[in-house]
CSV table of C-alpha atoms and ligand atoms in Angstrom, one decimal:
chain,number,residue,atom,x,y,z
A,1,UNK,CA,138.4,127.1,123.5
A,2,UNK,CA,138.0,123.3,124.1
A,3,UNK,CA,136.3,121.0,121.6
A,4,UNK,CA,135.1,117.7,123.0
A,5,UNK,CA,134.6,115.2,120.1
A,6,UNK,CA,131.5,112.9,120.6
A,7,UNK,CA,131.6,111.6,117.0
A,8,UNK,CA,128.6,110.3,115.1
A,9,UNK,CA,125.9,108.4,117.0
A,10,UNK,CA,127.5,105.0,116.2
A,11,UNK,CA,131.1,105.9,116.7
A,12,UNK,CA,133.4,105.1,119.7
A,13,UNK,CA,135.9,108.0,119.5
A,14,UNK,CA,138.7,107.1,121.9
A,15,UNK,CA,140.8,109.5,124.1
A,16,UNK,CA,144.4,108.6,124.6
A,17,UNK,CA,146.8,109.6,127.4
A,18,UNK,CA,150.2,111.2,126.9
A,19,UNK,CA,151.7,107.7,126.8
A,20,UNK,CA,149.6,106.8,123.9
A,21,UNK,CA,147.3,104.4,125.9
A,22,UNK,CA,143.5,104.5,125.6
A,23,UNK,CA,141.9,106.4,128.5
A,24,UNK,CA,140.3,103.4,130.2
A,25,UNK,CA,138.2,104.8,133.0
A,26,UNK,CA,134.7,103.3,133.0
A,27,UNK,CA,131.6,104.8,134.7
A,28,UNK,CA,133.5,107.3,136.9
A,29,UNK,CA,133.6,111.0,136.6
A,30,UNK,CA,135.5,114.2,136.5
A,31,UNK,CA,136.5,116.2,139.6
A,32,UNK,CA,138.2,119.7,139.3
A,33,UNK,CA,141.0,120.5,141.7
A,34,UNK,CA,143.4,123.5,141.5
A,35,UNK,CA,142.9,124.1,137.8
A,36,UNK,CA,143.2,120.4,136.9
A,37,UNK,CA,140.4,118.1,135.6
A,38,UNK,CA,140.9,114.7,137.1
A,39,UNK,CA,139.1,111.9,135.2
A,40,UNK,CA,138.7,108.7,137.1
A,41,UNK,CA,136.9,105.4,136.6
A,42,UNK,CA,137.3,101.6,136.6
A,43,UNK,CA,140.1,100.3,134.4
A,44,UNK,CA,138.5,97.4,132.5
A,45,UNK,CA,140.6,94.6,131.2
A,46,UNK,CA,141.1,93.8,127.5
A,47,UNK,CA,139.0,90.7,127.1
A,48,UNK,CA,135.9,90.1,125.0
A,49,UNK,CA,132.5,89.8,126.7
A,50,UNK,CA,132.2,86.5,128.5
A,51,UNK,CA,129.8,84.7,130.8
A,52,UNK,CA,129.8,85.1,134.7
A,53,UNK,CA,131.9,88.2,134.8
A,54,UNK,CA,134.9,86.5,133.1
A,55,UNK,CA,135.0,89.0,130.3
A,56,UNK,CA,136.4,92.5,129.9
A,57,UNK,CA,133.7,94.2,132.0
A,58,UNK,CA,135.7,93.4,135.1
A,59,UNK,CA,139.0,94.9,136.4
A,60,UNK,CA,142.2,93.4,137.6
A,61,UNK,CA,143.5,96.8,138.5
A,62,UNK,CA,140.9,99.0,140.2
A,63,UNK,CA,140.0,102.7,139.8
A,64,UNK,CA,142.5,104.8,137.9
A,65,UNK,CA,142.9,108.5,137.3
A,66,UNK,CA,144.1,110.9,134.6
A,67,UNK,CA,144.5,114.6,134.7
A,68,UNK,CA,144.2,117.4,132.2
A,69,UNK,CA,144.1,121.2,132.1
A,70,UNK,CA,142.1,121.4,128.8
A,71,UNK,CA,140.0,118.1,128.6
A,72,UNK,CA,142.0,117.0,125.6
A,73,UNK,CA,145.6,116.2,126.8
A,74,UNK,CA,145.4,113.5,129.5
A,75,UNK,CA,148.2,112.4,131.7
A,76,UNK,CA,147.9,109.1,133.5
A,77,UNK,CA,148.2,109.5,137.3
A,78,UNK,CA,147.9,105.9,138.3
A,79,UNK,CA,145.7,103.6,140.3
A,80,UNK,CA,143.8,105.3,143.1
A,81,UNK,CA,141.7,102.4,144.5
A,82,UNK,CA,143.6,99.1,144.0
A,83,UNK,CA,142.2,95.6,143.5
A,84,UNK,CA,144.0,93.4,146.0
A,85,UNK,CA,146.3,90.4,145.5
A,86,UNK,CA,144.9,87.0,144.4
A,87,UNK,CA,144.7,85.7,148.0
A,88,UNK,CA,143.0,88.8,149.3
A,89,UNK,CA,139.7,87.6,150.7
A,90,UNK,CA,137.7,90.7,149.7
A,91,UNK,CA,139.5,92.7,147.1
A,92,UNK,CA,140.7,89.8,145.0
A,93,UNK,CA,140.5,90.5,141.3
A,94,UNK,CA,138.7,90.3,138.9
A,95,UNK,CA,136.2,92.6,140.5
A,96,UNK,CA,134.2,95.7,139.8
A,97,UNK,CA,134.4,99.0,141.7
A,98,UNK,CA,131.4,100.0,139.8
A,99,UNK,CA,130.4,103.6,139.2
A,100,UNK,CA,133.0,105.2,141.5
A,101,UNK,CA,132.4,108.8,142.5
A,102,UNK,CA,134.5,111.3,144.4
A,103,UNK,CA,133.8,114.2,146.7
A,104,UNK,CA,136.0,116.4,148.8
A,105,UNK,CA,135.1,116.7,152.5
A,106,UNK,CA,135.9,120.2,153.8
A,107,UNK,CA,135.7,119.2,157.4
A,108,UNK,CA,138.3,116.4,157.3
A,109,UNK,CA,140.3,117.8,154.3
A,110,UNK,CA,140.1,114.3,152.8
A,111,UNK,CA,138.8,113.1,149.4
A,112,UNK,CA,136.1,110.4,149.6
A,113,UNK,CA,135.3,107.7,147.1
A,114,UNK,CA,132.1,105.6,147.0
A,115,UNK,CA,131.2,102.8,144.6
A,116,UNK,CA,129.2,99.7,144.1
A,117,UNK,CA,131.5,96.9,145.0
A,118,UNK,CA,131.1,93.7,143.0
A,119,UNK,CA,133.3,91.0,144.5
A,120,UNK,CA,135.5,88.5,142.6
A,121,UNK,CA,134.8,87.0,140.1
A,122,UNK,CA,133.1,90.3,139.2
A,123,UNK,CA,129.6,89.0,138.5
A,124,UNK,CA,126.6,90.7,139.9
A,125,UNK,CA,125.8,87.8,142.2
A,126,UNK,CA,123.5,87.6,145.1
A,127,UNK,CA,126.0,86.1,147.5
A,128,UNK,CA,127.2,88.0,150.5
A,129,UNK,CA,129.7,90.6,149.7
A,130,UNK,CA,128.8,90.7,146.0
A,131,UNK,CA,126.5,93.7,146.0
A,132,UNK,CA,127.8,96.2,148.6
A,133,UNK,CA,128.6,99.9,148.9
A,134,UNK,CA,132.3,100.7,149.4
A,135,UNK,CA,133.7,103.9,150.9
A,136,UNK,CA,137.3,104.9,150.8
A,137,UNK,CA,139.3,108.0,151.5
A,138,UNK,CA,142.6,109.7,150.8
A,139,UNK,CA,144.3,113.0,151.7
A,140,UNK,CA,145.1,113.7,148.0
A,141,UNK,CA,142.8,113.5,145.1
A,142,UNK,CA,145.2,111.3,143.1
A,143,UNK,CA,146.7,109.3,146.0
A,144,UNK,CA,146.1,105.7,147.2
A,145,UNK,CA,142.6,105.5,148.6
A,146,UNK,CA,142.2,103.5,151.8
A,147,UNK,CA,139.1,101.3,152.0
A,148,UNK,CA,136.9,102.5,155.0
A,149,UNK,CA,133.7,100.4,154.8
A,150,UNK,CA,132.2,97.6,152.7
A,151,UNK,CA,128.5,97.2,153.6
A,152,UNK,CA,124.9,97.4,152.6
A,153,UNK,CA,123.3,100.7,153.6
A,154,UNK,CA,119.9,100.7,155.3
A,155,UNK,CA,119.8,96.9,155.9
A,156,UNK,CA,121.3,93.7,154.5
A,157,UNK,CA,118.2,92.9,152.5
A,158,UNK,CA,118.9,95.6,149.9
A,159,UNK,CA,121.6,94.7,147.4
A,160,UNK,CA,123.5,97.7,146.2
A,161,UNK,CA,123.4,98.2,142.4
A,162,UNK,CA,124.3,101.4,140.4
A,163,UNK,CA,125.1,104.4,142.6
A,164,UNK,CA,126.3,108.0,142.8
A,165,UNK,CA,127.2,110.7,145.3
A,166,UNK,CA,125.8,114.1,145.7
A,167,UNK,CA,127.0,117.0,147.9
A,168,UNK,CA,124.5,119.7,148.8
A,169,UNK,CA,125.2,123.4,149.2
A,170,UNK,CA,124.8,122.9,153.0
A,171,UNK,CA,127.8,120.5,152.9
A,172,UNK,CA,125.5,117.5,153.6
A,173,UNK,CA,126.3,114.6,151.2
A,174,UNK,CA,124.3,111.6,150.0
A,175,UNK,CA,124.8,108.2,148.6
A,176,UNK,CA,122.2,107.4,146.0
A,177,UNK,CA,121.8,103.8,144.9
A,178,UNK,CA,119.6,101.3,143.1
A,179,UNK,CA,118.4,99.2,146.0
A,180,UNK,CA,117.5,95.7,144.9
A,181,UNK,CA,115.4,93.6,147.3
A,182,UNK,CA,115.2,90.1,145.9
A,183,UNK,CA,112.5,87.6,146.1
A,184,UNK,CA,114.2,85.7,148.9
A,185,UNK,CA,114.1,88.7,151.2
A,186,UNK,CA,110.8,90.2,150.1
A,187,UNK,CA,108.4,87.4,149.4
A,188,UNK,CA,105.9,88.7,152.0
A,189,UNK,CA,105.9,92.2,150.5
A,190,UNK,CA,106.5,92.3,146.7
A,191,UNK,CA,108.1,89.5,144.8
A,192,UNK,CA,110.9,91.8,143.5
A,193,UNK,CA,111.7,95.4,144.0
A,194,UNK,CA,114.3,97.8,142.6
A,195,UNK,CA,114.0,101.4,143.5
A,196,UNK,CA,116.5,104.3,143.9
A,197,UNK,CA,117.2,105.2,147.5
A,198,UNK,CA,119.1,108.2,148.9
A,199,UNK,CA,121.0,107.9,152.1
A,200,UNK,CA,122.5,110.9,154.0
A,201,UNK,CA,126.1,110.4,154.9
A,202,UNK,CA,127.9,111.2,158.2
A,203,UNK,CA,129.8,114.5,158.4
A,204,UNK,CA,133.0,112.9,157.3
A,205,UNK,CA,131.2,111.4,154.3
A,206,UNK,CA,132.5,107.9,155.1
A,207,UNK,CA,129.5,106.2,156.5
A,208,UNK,CA,125.7,106.2,156.4
A,209,UNK,CA,123.4,108.0,158.9
A,210,UNK,CA,119.9,106.7,159.7
A,211,UNK,CA,118.4,109.4,157.5
A,212,UNK,CA,117.3,108.0,154.2
A,213,UNK,CA,114.4,107.9,151.7
A,214,UNK,CA,113.0,105.6,149.1
A,215,UNK,CA,112.6,107.7,146.0
A,216,UNK,CA,109.2,106.4,145.1
A,217,UNK,CA,109.0,107.9,141.6
A,218,UNK,CA,112.3,106.3,140.6
A,219,UNK,CA,111.1,102.7,140.4
A,220,UNK,CA,113.4,100.4,138.4
A,221,UNK,CA,115.9,103.0,137.3
A,222,UNK,CA,119.7,102.9,137.4
A,223,UNK,CA,122.8,105.0,136.3
A,224,UNK,CA,121.7,107.8,138.6
A,225,UNK,CA,123.3,111.3,138.2
A,226,UNK,CA,122.3,113.8,140.8
A,227,UNK,CA,122.9,117.6,140.8
A,228,UNK,CA,121.3,120.8,142.0
A,229,UNK,CA,120.6,124.0,140.0
A,230,UNK,CA,118.9,127.1,141.1
A,231,UNK,CA,117.4,125.5,144.2
A,232,UNK,CA,116.0,122.4,142.4
A,233,UNK,CA,117.4,118.9,142.7
A,234,UNK,CA,117.7,116.7,139.7
A,235,UNK,CA,118.3,113.0,139.0
A,236,UNK,CA,119.0,111.8,135.4
A,237,UNK,CA,118.7,108.0,135.2
A,238,UNK,CA,118.6,105.1,132.7
A,239,UNK,CA,116.3,102.1,132.5
A,240,UNK,CA,117.5,98.6,133.5
A,241,UNK,CA,118.7,96.9,130.3
A,242,UNK,CA,122.3,96.0,131.2
A,243,UNK,CA,124.7,97.1,128.6
A,244,UNK,CA,121.9,97.8,126.1
A,245,UNK,CA,121.1,101.5,125.7
A,246,UNK,CA,117.7,102.8,126.6
A,247,UNK,CA,115.7,105.9,127.1
A,248,UNK,CA,116.8,108.3,129.9
A,249,UNK,CA,114.3,109.6,132.4
A,250,UNK,CA,114.8,112.5,134.8
A,251,UNK,CA,113.2,113.6,138.0
A,252,UNK,CA,113.0,116.9,139.9
A,253,UNK,CA,112.4,117.8,143.5
A,254,UNK,CA,112.6,120.7,145.9
A,255,UNK,CA,114.3,118.5,148.5
A,256,UNK,CA,116.8,115.6,148.4
A,257,UNK,CA,114.8,113.3,150.6
A,258,UNK,CA,111.2,113.8,149.3
A,259,UNK,CA,108.9,115.2,146.6
A,260,UNK,CA,110.6,113.7,143.5
A,261,UNK,CA,108.5,114.0,140.3
A,262,UNK,CA,108.9,112.2,137.0
A,263,UNK,CA,109.7,114.7,134.3
A,264,UNK,CA,110.2,112.6,131.2
A,265,UNK,CA,113.1,112.0,128.7
A,266,UNK,CA,115.5,115.0,128.7
A,267,UNK,CA,117.0,113.9,125.3
A,268,UNK,CA,115.5,115.3,122.1
A,269,UNK,CA,116.1,114.7,118.4
A,270,UNK,CA,117.8,111.8,116.6
A,271,UNK,CA,119.1,109.1,119.1
A,272,UNK,CA,116.9,110.4,121.9
A,273,UNK,CA,115.3,107.0,122.6
A,274,UNK,CA,118.7,105.5,123.4
A,275,UNK,CA,120.3,108.4,125.2
A,276,UNK,CA,122.3,108.9,122.0
A,277,UNK,CA,123.7,105.4,122.3
A,278,UNK,CA,125.1,105.8,125.8
A,279,UNK,CA,124.3,105.4,129.5
A,280,UNK,CA,124.6,108.3,131.9
A,281,UNK,CA,127.7,108.5,134.2
A,282,UNK,CA,127.7,111.9,135.8
A,283,UNK,CA,126.6,115.5,135.5
A,284,UNK,CA,129.7,117.6,135.5
A,285,UNK,CA,130.1,121.3,136.0
A,286,UNK,CA,132.7,122.7,133.6
A,287,UNK,CA,133.3,126.5,133.4
A,288,UNK,CA,130.0,127.1,135.3
A,289,UNK,CA,127.9,125.0,132.8
A,290,UNK,CA,126.4,121.6,133.3
A,291,UNK,CA,127.2,118.7,131.0
A,292,UNK,CA,126.0,115.1,130.9
A,293,UNK,CA,129.0,112.7,130.8
A,294,UNK,CA,127.6,109.4,129.4
A,295,UNK,CA,129.4,106.2,128.5
A,296,UNK,CA,129.2,104.2,125.2
A,297,UNK,CA,129.8,100.6,126.5
A,298,UNK,CA,131.8,98.7,123.9
A,299,UNK,CA,130.8,95.1,124.6
A,300,UNK,CA,133.2,93.8,121.9
A,301,UNK,CA,136.1,95.3,123.8
A,302,UNK,CA,135.4,97.1,127.1
A,303,UNK,CA,138.8,98.8,127.1
A,304,UNK,CA,137.4,100.8,124.2
A,305,UNK,CA,134.3,102.1,125.8
A,306,UNK,CA,134.1,105.8,125.1
A,307,UNK,CA,132.3,108.8,126.5
A,308,UNK,CA,130.1,111.6,125.2
A,309,UNK,CA,129.7,115.0,126.8
A,310,UNK,CA,126.6,117.0,126.1
A,311,UNK,CA,125.5,120.4,127.5
A,312,UNK,CA,122.2,120.5,129.5
A,313,UNK,CA,119.8,123.3,128.5
A,314,UNK,CA,117.2,124.5,130.9
A,315,UNK,CA,114.0,126.4,130.2
A,316,UNK,CA,112.4,129.0,132.6
A,317,UNK,CA,110.8,126.3,134.7
A,318,UNK,CA,114.1,124.3,135.0
A,319,UNK,CA,113.1,121.6,132.6
A,320,UNK,CA,116.0,119.9,130.9
A,321,UNK,CA,116.7,119.4,127.2
A,322,UNK,CA,119.7,117.5,125.8
A,323,UNK,CA,120.5,117.6,122.1
A,324,UNK,CA,123.2,115.5,120.3
A,325,UNK,CA,126.2,117.3,119.0
A,326,UNK,CA,129.1,115.6,117.3
A,327,UNK,CA,131.5,118.3,118.7
A,328,UNK,CA,130.9,120.2,121.8
A,329,UNK,CA,132.6,123.6,122.2
A,330,UNK,CA,133.3,124.3,125.8
B,401,LIG,C1,124.2,98.4,133.6
B,401,LIG,C2,124.6,99.2,134.8
B,401,LIG,C3,126.1,99.0,134.9
B,401,LIG,C4,126.4,97.5,135.0
B,401,LIG,C5,125.8,96.7,133.9
B,401,LIG,C6,126.0,95.2,134.0
B,401,LIG,O1,122.9,98.6,133.3
B,401,LIG,O2,124.3,100.5,134.7
B,401,LIG,O3,126.6,99.8,135.9
B,401,LIG,O4,125.9,97.0,136.2
B,401,LIG,O5,124.4,97.0,133.8
B,401,LIG,O6,125.1,94.5,133.3
């Protein structure tokens, strides 16, 4: 039996690795391989919140990984996607490899990582290179990932914001992202537009194909978490309030590329208007049950962000309910 401790709604219960350091893996996820849970995310730096990305919400290190057999003892495995040196044109730290997600590609036998790449100095600027998708790959889950592409899917006009990956049961994979078309690019159409888009990936999962859709129902949403259950596709999302918590909203569809419907807030009970003081990170399958992994951003010290893990309950029509529990028994 595993007990995952979420703590009270206003707590930041920290996990530590076997060296005694805080598990510092922001906005990533958990991937299971050969009986190990590997938890990965962006290692944030220990500085207080500052202006222009100069604070602790950026990384000098990159994406790191920890492993565990029981979700409570975590061993540090090292950096899997490294920020470059200070004279590296593209990967110069401080940067953000935001919301990294991993998949295994059965055809190539390689692990694939995608994230939202926020170039040095780690702000969310509108300059070229500052709001891109990044794909990387490695022959081992915990090895040193090689950067494959840094680009904007669909076209250059859509800045990449929050993102995730989804692998379908037919082995097709998708990159889902908050596509931000700014006033400068879109003055003829709408003054400003943010909408989740879903892009089918090539068979090796390293690049985009020309097959994509604008998910019309998901206007101005971020922190997407996509999964499939009993033939239905789901997206759990947050609103756009930066590090401030807000109400989650989920969507359902019969197909990844069309027919998405707004379903409402899946959270119920105390704390449901603020996603229990957290922002969704990933829906993880553990021992054949689905859980929402959601991050408590600690803007006083980003190294001490913590995560909550809550089971998803489904009714006969597939509607989701999420209730807060201080301790979750897995
Ligand atoms: C959040 C978003 C994070 C990060 C942050 C910066 O809303 O989900 O990924 O971009 O804003 O303000």
